[in-house]
Coordinates of C-alpha atoms in Angstrom, one line a residue:
Chain A
M18 CA -76.5 273.4 48.8
T19 CA -74.0 275.7 50.5
D20 CA -71.2 275.9 48.0
F21 CA -71.4 275.4 44.3
F22 CA -68.5 275.4 41.8
D23 CA -68.0 274.8 38.1
A24 CA -65.7 272.0 39.0
I25 CA -64.6 270.2 42.2
V26 CA -61.3 268.3 42.2
V27 CA -60.9 265.7 44.9
G28 CA -57.3 265.3 46.0
S29 CA -54.3 267.6 45.9
G30 CA -51.7 265.1 44.6
P31 CA -49.8 265.5 41.3
S32 CA -52.8 264.9 39.0
G33 CA -55.3 266.8 41.1
V34 CA -53.3 270.1 41.0
Q35 CA -52.6 269.8 37.3
A36 CA -56.3 269.3 36.5
A37 CA -57.2 272.2 38.7
S38 CA -54.5 274.4 37.1
R39 CA -56.0 273.8 33.6
L40 CA -59.5 274.5 34.7
V41 CA -58.5 277.7 36.6
E42 CA -56.5 278.9 33.6
G43 CA -59.6 278.3 31.6
G44 CA -61.6 280.7 33.8
R45 CA -63.6 278.1 35.6
R46 CA -64.6 278.5 39.3
V47 CA -62.8 275.5 40.9
A48 CA -62.6 274.0 44.4
L49 CA -59.9 271.5 45.4
V50 CA -60.9 269.4 48.4
D51 CA -58.5 267.3 50.5
I52 CA -57.5 266.5 54.0
G53 CA -54.3 268.5 53.7
E54 CA -52.0 267.2 56.4
V55 CA -48.8 269.3 56.7
D56 CA -45.6 268.9 58.5
N57 CA -45.4 271.2 61.5
R58 CA -42.7 269.2 63.2
Y59 CA -39.6 269.0 61.2
S60 CA -39.5 271.5 58.3
A61 CA -38.2 274.3 60.5
L62 CA -35.5 272.1 62.1
V63 CA -33.6 271.1 59.0
P64 CA -30.9 273.6 58.2
D65 CA -30.4 274.8 54.6
A66 CA -26.8 273.6 54.5
P67 CA -24.7 270.8 52.9
F68 CA -25.2 267.3 54.4
S69 CA -21.5 267.0 55.2
E70 CA -21.5 270.3 57.1
I71 CA -24.6 269.4 59.0
R72 CA -23.1 266.1 60.0
R73 CA -20.0 267.8 61.4
T74 CA -21.6 270.8 63.1
D75 CA -25.3 270.5 63.9
P76 CA -25.9 269.2 67.5
N77 CA -29.6 268.9 66.8
Q78 CA -29.3 266.6 63.7
R79 CA -30.6 263.6 65.7
L80 CA -34.0 265.3 65.9
Y81 CA -34.7 265.1 62.2
F82 CA -32.3 262.3 61.1
L83 CA -33.7 259.8 63.6
G84 CA -37.0 261.6 64.5
H85 CA -38.3 262.9 67.8
D86 CA -39.4 259.4 68.7
G87 CA -36.7 257.5 66.9
E88 CA -39.2 256.7 64.0
G89 CA -36.4 257.1 61.5
I90 CA -34.8 253.9 62.8
P91 CA -36.4 250.9 61.1
S92 CA -37.3 248.3 63.7
G93 CA -38.0 245.4 61.3
K94 CA -38.4 244.6 57.6
V95 CA -39.3 247.8 55.7
R96 CA -42.3 246.8 53.4
T97 CA -43.1 250.1 51.8
G98 CA -41.9 253.7 52.1
A99 CA -38.3 252.9 52.8
Q100 CA -37.4 256.4 51.5
L101 CA -39.7 258.1 54.0
T102 CA -37.4 260.0 56.4
P103 CA -38.9 261.4 59.6
P104 CA -39.6 264.8 57.9
R105 CA -41.5 263.0 55.1
Q106 CA -43.5 260.6 57.3
Y107 CA -46.4 262.9 57.6
V108 CA -47.3 261.9 54.1
T109 CA -49.1 258.8 55.5
A110 CA -50.1 260.2 58.9
G111 CA -53.7 259.2 59.6
S112 CA -54.2 257.3 56.4
D113 CA -55.4 254.2 58.2
R114 CA -58.1 256.2 59.8
W115 CA -59.4 257.9 56.7
F116 CA -58.7 255.3 54.1
R117 CA -59.5 251.9 55.5
H118 CA -58.1 248.9 53.7
R119 CA -57.2 245.3 54.4
S120 CA -54.8 242.9 52.7
N121 CA -52.4 240.1 53.5
S122 CA -50.7 240.4 50.2
F123 CA -50.3 244.1 49.3
Y124 CA -48.7 246.9 51.2
L125 CA -50.7 250.0 50.2
M126 CA -49.6 253.5 50.8
E127 CA -52.2 256.3 50.7
S128 CA -51.8 259.9 51.7
P129 CA -54.0 262.5 53.3
A130 CA -51.1 265.1 53.0
R131 CA -51.3 268.4 51.2
G132 CA -49.8 267.3 47.9
G133 CA -50.7 263.6 48.4
L134 CA -48.1 261.0 47.6
G135 CA -46.3 263.8 45.6
V136 CA -44.8 264.8 49.0
A137 CA -42.5 261.8 48.7
W138 CA -42.2 261.7 44.9
G139 CA -38.7 260.8 43.6
A140 CA -39.3 263.4 40.8
G141 CA -38.5 261.1 37.9
C142 CA -40.3 262.4 34.8
F143 CA -40.8 259.7 32.2
T144 CA -42.9 259.8 29.1
Y145 CA -44.6 256.7 27.9
D146 CA -43.7 255.7 24.3
P147 CA -46.5 255.5 21.6
E148 CA -46.9 251.8 22.0
E149 CA -47.2 252.1 25.8
L150 CA -49.8 254.8 25.4
R151 CA -51.7 252.9 22.8
R152 CA -52.1 250.0 25.3
I153 CA -53.6 252.4 27.8
G154 CA -55.9 253.9 25.1
L155 CA -54.1 257.2 24.7
D156 CA -52.8 258.7 21.5
A157 CA -49.2 259.9 21.7
A158 CA -49.7 262.9 19.5
A159 CA -52.8 264.0 21.5
L160 CA -50.9 263.7 24.9
Q161 CA -47.7 265.3 23.8
P162 CA -48.9 269.0 24.2
H163 CA -50.0 268.1 27.7
Y164 CA -46.6 266.6 28.6
E165 CA -45.1 269.9 27.5
T166 CA -47.6 272.0 29.4
V167 CA -47.0 270.1 32.7
A168 CA -43.3 270.3 32.1
G169 CA -43.6 274.1 31.8
R170 CA -45.5 274.2 35.2
I171 CA -43.2 271.9 37.2
G172 CA -39.8 272.4 35.6
I173 CA -37.9 269.4 34.4
S174 CA -34.1 269.2 34.1
A175 CA -32.5 266.8 31.7
P176 CA -29.7 266.7 29.1
W177 CA -30.8 268.2 25.8
R178 CA -30.8 265.6 23.0
D179 CA -33.0 265.1 20.0
E180 CA -36.2 264.3 21.8
S181 CA -37.1 261.6 19.4
R182 CA -33.9 259.7 20.4
R183 CA -34.4 260.2 24.1
R184 CA -35.9 257.1 25.6
T185 CA -36.8 258.4 29.0
C186 CA -38.5 261.7 28.4
S187 CA -39.5 262.8 24.9
I188 CA -40.3 266.5 25.4
R189 CA -38.8 269.8 24.3
S190 CA -39.5 272.0 27.3
L191 CA -36.5 271.1 29.4
L192 CA -34.2 273.0 31.7
P193 CA -30.4 272.5 31.5
P194 CA -29.3 269.2 33.0
L195 CA -28.4 268.8 36.7
E196 CA -24.9 267.9 37.6
I197 CA -24.4 264.2 38.3
D198 CA -22.2 262.8 41.0
S199 CA -18.8 261.1 40.7
N200 CA -20.3 257.6 40.9
A201 CA -22.8 258.2 38.1
A202 CA -20.3 260.0 36.0
T203 CA -18.0 256.9 35.8
I204 CA -21.0 254.7 34.9
L205 CA -22.2 257.1 32.2
A206 CA -18.7 257.3 30.8
A207 CA -18.5 253.5 30.6
Y208 CA -21.8 253.4 28.8
V209 CA -20.9 256.1 26.3
R210 CA -17.7 254.2 25.4
G211 CA -19.7 251.1 24.5
A212 CA -23.1 252.7 23.6
A213 CA -23.5 250.9 20.3
R214 CA -22.9 247.5 21.9
F215 CA -25.2 248.2 24.8
E216 CA -28.0 249.6 22.6
S217 CA -27.9 246.5 20.4
A218 CA -28.3 244.4 23.5
G219 CA -31.4 246.5 24.4
L220 CA -29.9 248.6 27.1
F221 CA -30.3 252.4 27.2
L222 CA -28.8 254.6 29.8
E223 CA -29.6 258.3 30.2
Q224 CA -29.4 260.9 32.9
T225 CA -32.7 260.8 34.8
P226 CA -35.1 263.6 33.8
L227 CA -36.1 265.1 37.1
A228 CA -38.7 267.6 38.2
V229 CA -35.9 269.5 39.9
L230 CA -34.7 273.0 38.9
S231 CA -31.2 273.4 37.6
E232 CA -31.7 277.2 37.6
D233 CA -33.9 279.7 39.4
C234 CA -37.3 279.9 37.8
L235 CA -41.0 279.4 38.5
G236 CA -40.7 281.3 41.8
R237 CA -38.4 278.5 43.1
R238 CA -34.6 278.1 43.4
A239 CA -32.1 275.9 41.7
N240 CA -31.0 272.8 43.5
S241 CA -28.2 273.5 46.0
Y242 CA -26.5 270.1 45.6
F243 CA -26.5 269.8 49.4
D244 CA -27.6 266.1 49.2
M245 CA -30.5 266.9 51.6
D246 CA -33.3 266.2 49.2
Y247 CA -34.7 263.3 51.3
W248 CA -34.9 265.6 54.3
S249 CA -35.8 269.0 53.2
D250 CA -37.6 271.1 50.6
A251 CA -35.7 274.2 51.7
R252 CA -35.3 275.8 48.3
R253 CA -38.3 274.3 46.6
S254 CA -36.1 273.0 43.8
V255 CA -37.6 269.5 43.8
Y256 CA -41.2 269.9 42.6
R257 CA -44.0 269.2 45.0
P258 CA -47.8 269.5 44.1
A259 CA -48.2 271.9 47.1
Y260 CA -46.3 274.5 45.1
T261 CA -48.9 274.4 42.3
L262 CA -51.5 274.6 45.0
D263 CA -49.8 277.8 46.4
V264 CA -49.9 279.4 42.9
L265 CA -53.6 278.4 42.5
S266 CA -54.5 279.8 45.9
G267 CA -53.6 283.3 44.6
C268 CA -56.3 283.0 41.9
A269 CA -59.7 284.6 42.5
N270 CA -61.5 281.7 40.8
F271 CA -59.9 279.0 43.0
S272 CA -60.9 277.7 46.5
Y273 CA -58.9 275.3 48.5
I274 CA -61.1 273.4 51.0
S275 CA -58.8 271.5 53.3
R276 CA -59.4 269.3 56.4
T277 CA -62.3 267.8 54.4
L278 CA -62.8 264.2 53.4
V279 CA -65.0 263.6 50.4
E280 CA -67.2 260.5 51.2
R281 CA -69.5 260.1 48.2
F282 CA -71.1 261.8 45.2
E283 CA -74.4 261.6 43.5
E284 CA -75.7 263.1 40.3
A285 CA -79.1 264.9 40.2
E286 CA -80.6 267.4 37.7
G287 CA -77.4 267.6 35.6
R288 CA -75.2 268.4 38.6
V289 CA -73.1 266.6 41.0
R290 CA -73.7 266.7 44.8
V291 CA -70.6 265.9 46.9
Q292 CA -71.0 264.7 50.5
A293 CA -68.0 265.6 52.6
R294 CA -67.0 265.6 56.3
D295 CA -64.8 268.0 58.3
V296 CA -62.1 265.7 59.6
D297 CA -61.6 267.7 62.8
T298 CA -65.2 268.3 63.9
G299 CA -66.9 265.5 62.0
E300 CA -69.5 268.0 60.7
R301 CA -71.1 267.0 57.4
R302 CA -70.7 269.4 54.5
L303 CA -72.5 269.4 51.1
L304 CA -70.8 270.8 48.0
G305 CA -72.1 271.0 44.5
C306 CA -70.6 271.3 41.0
N307 CA -71.1 270.9 37.3
K308 CA -68.2 268.6 37.0
L309 CA -66.4 266.4 39.5
L310 CA -62.9 265.3 39.0
L311 CA -61.6 262.4 41.0
A312 CA -57.9 262.6 41.8
A313 CA -57.8 260.9 45.1
G314 CA -55.3 258.3 44.0
T315 CA -55.8 255.0 42.3
T316 CA -57.4 253.3 45.3
G317 CA -59.0 256.5 46.7
S318 CA -60.8 257.2 43.5
A319 CA -61.9 253.6 43.2
R320 CA -63.2 253.7 46.8
L321 CA -65.3 256.8 46.0
A322 CA -66.6 255.4 42.8
L323 CA -67.5 252.0 44.2
R324 CA -69.2 253.5 47.2
S325 CA -71.1 256.2 45.3
L326 CA -72.3 253.9 42.6
G327 CA -73.2 251.2 45.1
H328 CA -70.8 248.5 43.8
Y329 CA -70.0 246.7 47.0
D330 CA -68.3 243.3 46.7
R331 CA -67.5 243.9 43.1
S332 CA -63.8 243.7 42.2
V333 CA -61.9 246.1 40.1
P334 CA -58.4 245.5 38.7
L335 CA -55.3 246.8 40.6
L336 CA -51.9 247.3 39.0
C337 CA -48.6 248.0 40.7
N338 CA -45.0 247.9 39.3
P339 CA -43.2 244.9 40.9
Y340 CA -40.1 246.4 42.6
S341 CA -36.8 245.2 43.8
Y342 CA -33.5 246.9 44.6
V343 CA -30.0 245.7 43.9
A344 CA -27.0 247.0 45.8
C345 CA -23.9 247.0 43.5
V346 CA -20.3 248.1 43.8
N347 CA -19.0 250.3 41.0
L348 CA -15.5 249.0 40.7
R349 CA -14.2 252.3 39.1
M350 CA -15.1 254.1 42.3
L351 CA -13.9 251.5 44.8
G352 CA -11.7 253.2 47.5
R353 CA -11.8 256.5 45.7
P354 CA -13.1 259.8 47.0
A355 CA -16.4 261.2 45.7
R356 CA -17.4 264.9 45.2
D357 CA -19.3 266.3 48.1
R358 CA -21.6 268.3 45.8
R359 CA -24.5 266.2 44.7
H360 CA -28.3 265.8 44.8
S361 CA -29.8 262.8 46.4
L362 CA -32.3 261.7 43.8
A363 CA -31.9 259.2 40.9
Q364 CA -28.8 260.1 38.9
L365 CA -29.3 257.8 35.9
S366 CA -32.0 255.7 34.4
L367 CA -31.6 252.4 32.7
L368 CA -34.2 251.0 30.3
F369 CA -33.9 247.5 29.1
D370 CA -35.8 245.7 26.4
D371 CA -34.9 242.1 26.0
H372 CA -36.5 242.0 22.6
S373 CA -39.2 239.6 23.8
A374 CA -42.6 239.3 22.1
E375 CA -44.2 241.4 24.9
R376 CA -42.1 244.5 24.0
E377 CA -42.0 245.7 27.6
W378 CA -39.2 247.7 29.2
V379 CA -37.6 246.9 32.5
S380 CA -36.5 250.2 34.1
A381 CA -33.9 250.8 36.8
Q382 CA -33.1 254.1 38.5
I383 CA -29.5 254.4 39.7
F384 CA -28.8 256.1 43.0
S385 CA -25.7 256.7 45.0
Y386 CA -25.8 256.4 48.7
R387 CA -24.9 258.7 51.5
S388 CA -27.5 260.9 53.1
L389 CA -29.7 258.1 54.3
L390 CA -26.9 257.4 56.8
L391 CA -24.8 254.3 57.3
F392 CA -26.9 252.6 60.0
R393 CA -29.6 251.7 57.5
L394 CA -27.0 250.0 55.3
V395 CA -25.6 248.1 58.3
Q396 CA -29.1 246.8 59.1
Q397 CA -29.1 245.1 55.7
M398 CA -25.7 243.5 56.0
P399 CA -25.1 239.9 57.1
L400 CA -22.3 241.1 59.4
P401 CA -21.8 242.0 63.0
V402 CA -22.6 245.6 63.5
W403 CA -19.0 246.8 64.0
A404 CA -18.0 245.0 60.8
G405 CA -21.0 246.4 58.9
V406 CA -19.9 249.9 59.8
Q407 CA -16.4 249.4 58.4
M408 CA -17.8 247.6 55.3
S409 CA -20.2 250.5 54.7
R410 CA -17.3 253.0 55.0
V411 CA -15.2 251.1 52.5
L412 CA -18.1 250.7 50.0
L413 CA -19.8 254.1 50.5
T414 CA -18.3 256.0 47.5
S415 CA -18.7 253.1 45.2
L416 CA -22.1 251.8 46.4
T417 CA -24.7 252.0 43.6
I418 CA -28.3 251.2 44.3
L419 CA -30.5 250.1 41.4
G420 CA -34.2 250.4 42.0
V421 CA -35.7 248.0 39.4
H422 CA -39.3 248.2 38.2
H423 CA -41.2 245.8 36.0
A424 CA -44.4 246.3 34.0
D425 CA -47.7 245.1 35.2
R426 CA -50.9 244.1 33.5
T427 CA -54.5 243.3 34.5
S428 CA -54.9 239.8 36.0
P429 CA -57.7 238.1 38.0
L430 CA -55.1 237.6 40.7
R431 CA -54.8 241.3 41.4
W432 CA -57.9 243.2 42.5
A433 CA -59.6 245.5 45.0
A434 CA -63.2 245.3 46.2
L435 CA -65.2 247.5 48.6
R436 CA -66.7 245.5 51.5
K437 CA -69.3 246.7 54.0
D438 CA -68.4 246.3 57.6
D439 CA -69.4 247.6 61.0
G440 CA -67.4 250.8 60.7
G441 CA -68.7 251.7 57.2
D442 CA -66.7 250.1 54.5
V443 CA -63.2 248.8 53.8
L444 CA -61.2 248.3 50.6
E445 CA -60.1 244.7 50.4
I446 CA -57.0 244.1 48.2
E447 CA -55.6 240.9 46.8
Y448 CA -52.4 240.9 44.8
S449 CA -50.3 238.0 43.6
R450 CA -48.3 237.1 40.5
T451 CA -48.2 233.7 38.8
A452 CA -45.0 231.6 38.9
D453 CA -44.6 232.4 35.2
E454 CA -44.8 236.1 35.7
R455 CA -42.3 236.0 38.5
T456 CA -40.0 233.8 36.4
L457 CA -40.2 236.2 33.5
D458 CA -39.4 239.2 35.8
R459 CA -36.4 237.5 37.3
R460 CA -35.1 236.4 33.9
R461 CA -35.3 239.9 32.6
E462 CA -33.7 241.3 35.7
K463 CA -30.8 238.8 35.4
K464 CA -30.2 239.9 31.8
L465 CA -30.3 243.5 32.9
L466 CA -27.8 242.8 35.7
S467 CA -25.4 241.0 33.4
L468 CA -25.3 244.2 31.3
V469 CA -24.9 246.3 34.4
R470 CA -21.8 244.2 35.2
R471 CA -20.4 245.2 31.9
L472 CA -20.7 248.8 33.0
G473 CA -18.4 248.0 35.9
C474 CA -21.0 247.5 38.6
V475 CA -20.9 244.2 40.5
P476 CA -24.3 243.3 42.1
L477 CA -23.9 242.3 45.7
L478 CA -27.3 241.9 47.1
R479 CA -30.8 241.8 45.6
V480 CA -33.8 242.6 47.8
G481 CA -37.2 241.7 46.3
M482 CA -39.7 244.1 47.8
E483 CA -43.3 243.3 48.9
A484 CA -46.2 243.9 46.5
G485 CA -47.2 247.6 46.7
S486 CA -43.7 248.9 47.7
S487 CA -43.2 250.7 44.4
I488 CA -46.1 253.0 45.3
H489 CA -46.9 253.0 41.5
Y490 CA -50.6 252.1 41.6
A491 CA -53.0 252.1 38.7
G492 CA -55.8 250.4 36.8
T493 CA -58.8 250.4 39.1
L494 CA -61.1 252.4 36.7
P495 CA -59.3 251.7 33.4
M496 CA -59.9 253.8 30.3
T497 CA -61.5 251.8 27.5
T498 CA -63.7 252.1 24.5
E499 CA -65.8 249.2 25.7
D500 CA -69.0 250.2 27.5
R501 CA -68.5 248.5 30.8
A502 CA -69.3 249.6 34.3
L503 CA -66.4 250.8 36.5
T504 CA -64.4 251.9 33.6
T505 CA -63.7 255.3 32.1
T506 CA -64.2 256.6 28.6
P507 CA -61.3 257.9 26.6
D508 CA -62.1 261.4 27.7
G509 CA -61.9 260.3 31.3
R510 CA -65.6 260.2 32.2
L511 CA -66.6 257.5 34.7
R512 CA -69.2 255.2 33.1
E513 CA -72.6 255.2 34.8
T514 CA -72.1 258.9 35.4
D515 CA -72.5 262.0 33.1
H516 CA -70.4 264.6 35.0
V517 CA -67.8 262.6 37.0
F518 CA -64.3 262.3 35.6
V519 CA -61.2 260.4 36.8
V520 CA -57.8 262.0 36.3
D521 CA -55.3 259.9 38.3
G522 CA -53.6 256.6 37.9
A523 CA -56.8 254.7 38.2
V524 CA -57.4 255.2 34.4
L525 CA -54.2 253.4 33.3
G526 CA -55.3 249.9 32.2
T527 CA -51.7 248.7 31.8
L528 CA -48.7 249.9 33.7
P529 CA -45.3 250.2 31.9
A530 CA -42.2 249.9 34.0
K531 CA -41.4 253.6 33.8
G532 CA -42.7 255.8 36.6
L533 CA -46.3 256.9 36.0
T534 CA -46.4 260.3 37.7
F535 CA -45.6 262.6 34.8
T536 CA -48.0 260.7 32.5
I537 CA -50.9 260.9 35.0
M538 CA -50.2 264.6 35.4
A539 CA -50.3 265.1 31.6
N540 CA -53.5 263.0 31.3
A541 CA -55.1 265.1 34.1
D542 CA -54.3 268.2 32.1
R543 CA -55.7 266.6 28.9
V544 CA -59.0 265.5 30.6
A545 CA -59.4 268.9 32.2
S546 CA -58.7 270.7 28.9
M547 CA -61.6 268.8 27.3
L548 CA -64.0 270.2 30.0
L549 CA -63.3 273.8 29.0
Chain B
M1 CA -27.9 243.3 73.6
T2 CA -30.0 242.5 70.5
R3 CA -29.1 243.5 67.0
I4 CA -31.9 246.1 66.8
E5 CA -30.6 247.6 70.1
K6 CA -27.1 247.7 68.7
L7 CA -28.4 249.4 65.6
R8 CA -30.3 252.0 67.6
Q9 CA -27.1 252.7 69.5
L10 CA -25.2 253.0 66.2
A11 CA -27.8 255.5 64.9
Q12 CA -27.3 257.6 68.0
R13 CA -23.5 257.6 67.6
E14 CA -23.7 258.3 63.9
T15 CA -25.8 261.5 64.5
D16 CA -23.4 262.8 67.1
P17 CA -21.3 265.5 65.4
R18 CA -18.3 264.7 67.6
Q19 CA -18.2 261.2 66.2
T20 CA -18.6 262.1 62.5
A21 CA -15.1 260.9 61.6
D22 CA -15.9 257.3 62.6
F23 CA -18.5 257.2 59.8
E24 CA -16.7 258.9 57.0
P25 CA -15.8 256.9 53.8
I26 CA -12.5 255.0 53.7
T27 CA -10.8 256.2 50.5
H28 CA -7.2 255.0 50.4
G29 CA -7.5 253.5 46.9
P30 CA -8.9 250.3 45.4
V31 CA -6.1 248.0 46.8
V32 CA -6.7 249.1 50.4
A33 CA -10.4 248.8 49.8
L34 CA -10.1 245.2 48.5
L35 CA -8.0 244.3 51.5
W36 CA -10.6 245.7 53.9
L37 CA -13.4 243.9 52.0
G38 CA -11.5 240.6 52.2
A39 CA -10.9 240.9 55.9
L40 CA -14.4 241.9 56.7
G41 CA -15.8 239.2 54.4
L42 CA -14.1 236.7 56.7
T43 CA -16.5 237.6 59.5
V44 CA -19.6 236.5 57.5
P45 CA -19.4 232.8 58.3
F46 CA -18.7 233.6 62.0
Y47 CA -21.7 235.9 62.0
F48 CA -24.0 233.2 60.7
L49 CA -22.5 230.6 63.1
A50 CA -23.1 233.0 66.1
R51 CA -26.7 233.5 65.0
L52 CA -27.2 229.8 64.7
L53 CA -25.8 229.2 68.2
R54 CA -27.9 232.1 69.6
R55 CA -31.0 230.7 68.0
G56 CA -30.3 227.3 69.6
A57 CA -29.9 229.0 72.9
G58 CA -33.2 230.9 72.8
P59 CA -34.8 234.0 71.3
D60 CA -32.5 236.8 70.2

């Protein structure tokens, strides 16, 4: 065996780097293995300047706004990854080659990038409430210190408020809040005026807690409010897992093994042998460790587990938040100018509980619209192009986009299975929702939108996105106390193994409507801490 | 010219710094905005009618 480590982490996404951080801090000799694609094409082209200034002055803006090959202009229906601008599209580059899957019902996004899907993360940091954690098999009090630890590593900005009353993010370690834009400010003011009424109807509105710096710290700089967050990471204010990887790379007990695809693992003599392949040369490589941590993403970790344990043609559950977006007009901003200074990410978060027996939230992130350019809006409008442009200009400052997420649970209709085929193996995915589930989601969404109207926002257009488009995947190797194959124990150990642990979204056996990234990072830190 | 070709052309125009003003928000107050929306809304039925006729005539 050529290389041996105390622990090997597979995958450099949000959970992988958090698990690695904890182990490195604990003095373990750790290797993190990934393919590690990086963007060599666009990052140097995008100026560190306000969006409005770039639009007026940069003759080269077409290169990154539309892409060298025009890849930023959607040529048909966008099924998943609508937010991937040309400088972000490397997040999925080559994924079809390395992570084979097939499905007619699910649009999967996987990433071989350095930082995984975290490259395109919207940075929303939500904590699950005690009931949501209980359903997953986690104890709120036990997870809380790990939420705080991760918050300290990544930097989360949110308004200070008694954390027990905060619905979106119940942690103490917060930076001062970011500024919100003109559109969000009028919506928040309308909510505050009628807060008691809205809360009794089950609607809670808060400024979105974001992994974005509001002040210089952690070796990164405060957000510039240039509204270029979809295009550039110039000041590193929006957290990306690659920054943690940079910090780890300065530690003597950490090795970063990139350009390497982990293919399978096996246990022998109390150790784990990891078979990997150099993605450039095809050369095989054997690594060894005492503990293996799978953080290759919900489907990536499932693929590795199914292949290594020989469970071909056996299905595992797959969860994904159903997602739709609703374009609304904020009447209070109609025809009025907006402040130029703003960030591009979610400004506000809505949580809605319709007091049904299931006690499940519907969540919605509120965005304003500008820096994704008008032509994308025009594409969606049932108008001639010239009229669409004028309509977009009239609506631009008042346009409010709600990204609506629903919860998901295990169902026999939603699964993934590894099949053998000529080229090795392929992950087959089937995902559908029953008519009752769809009806329930729509009913809740309608109730939510009726309350949004009371905030002064009139819904214009609802677009129901394809399954998979939320990119919130979970549940393939769920955590449970029942002793079943292809599940994980409460301490994250993959059953049928003694030294293999799962630290990504695969362990969440139910999926609340709130974004999962912060919770899987906290859980990765928790699992890693138990290995010290 | 198909709609996607028109959109490509639009994207090229929008990212030309000399034409930025043609894509800036119209902010002359809510009354002017409502008048604009009303006028532009009138084009919706004509848009669908034109699409229907084009579809009858062959592929777009």
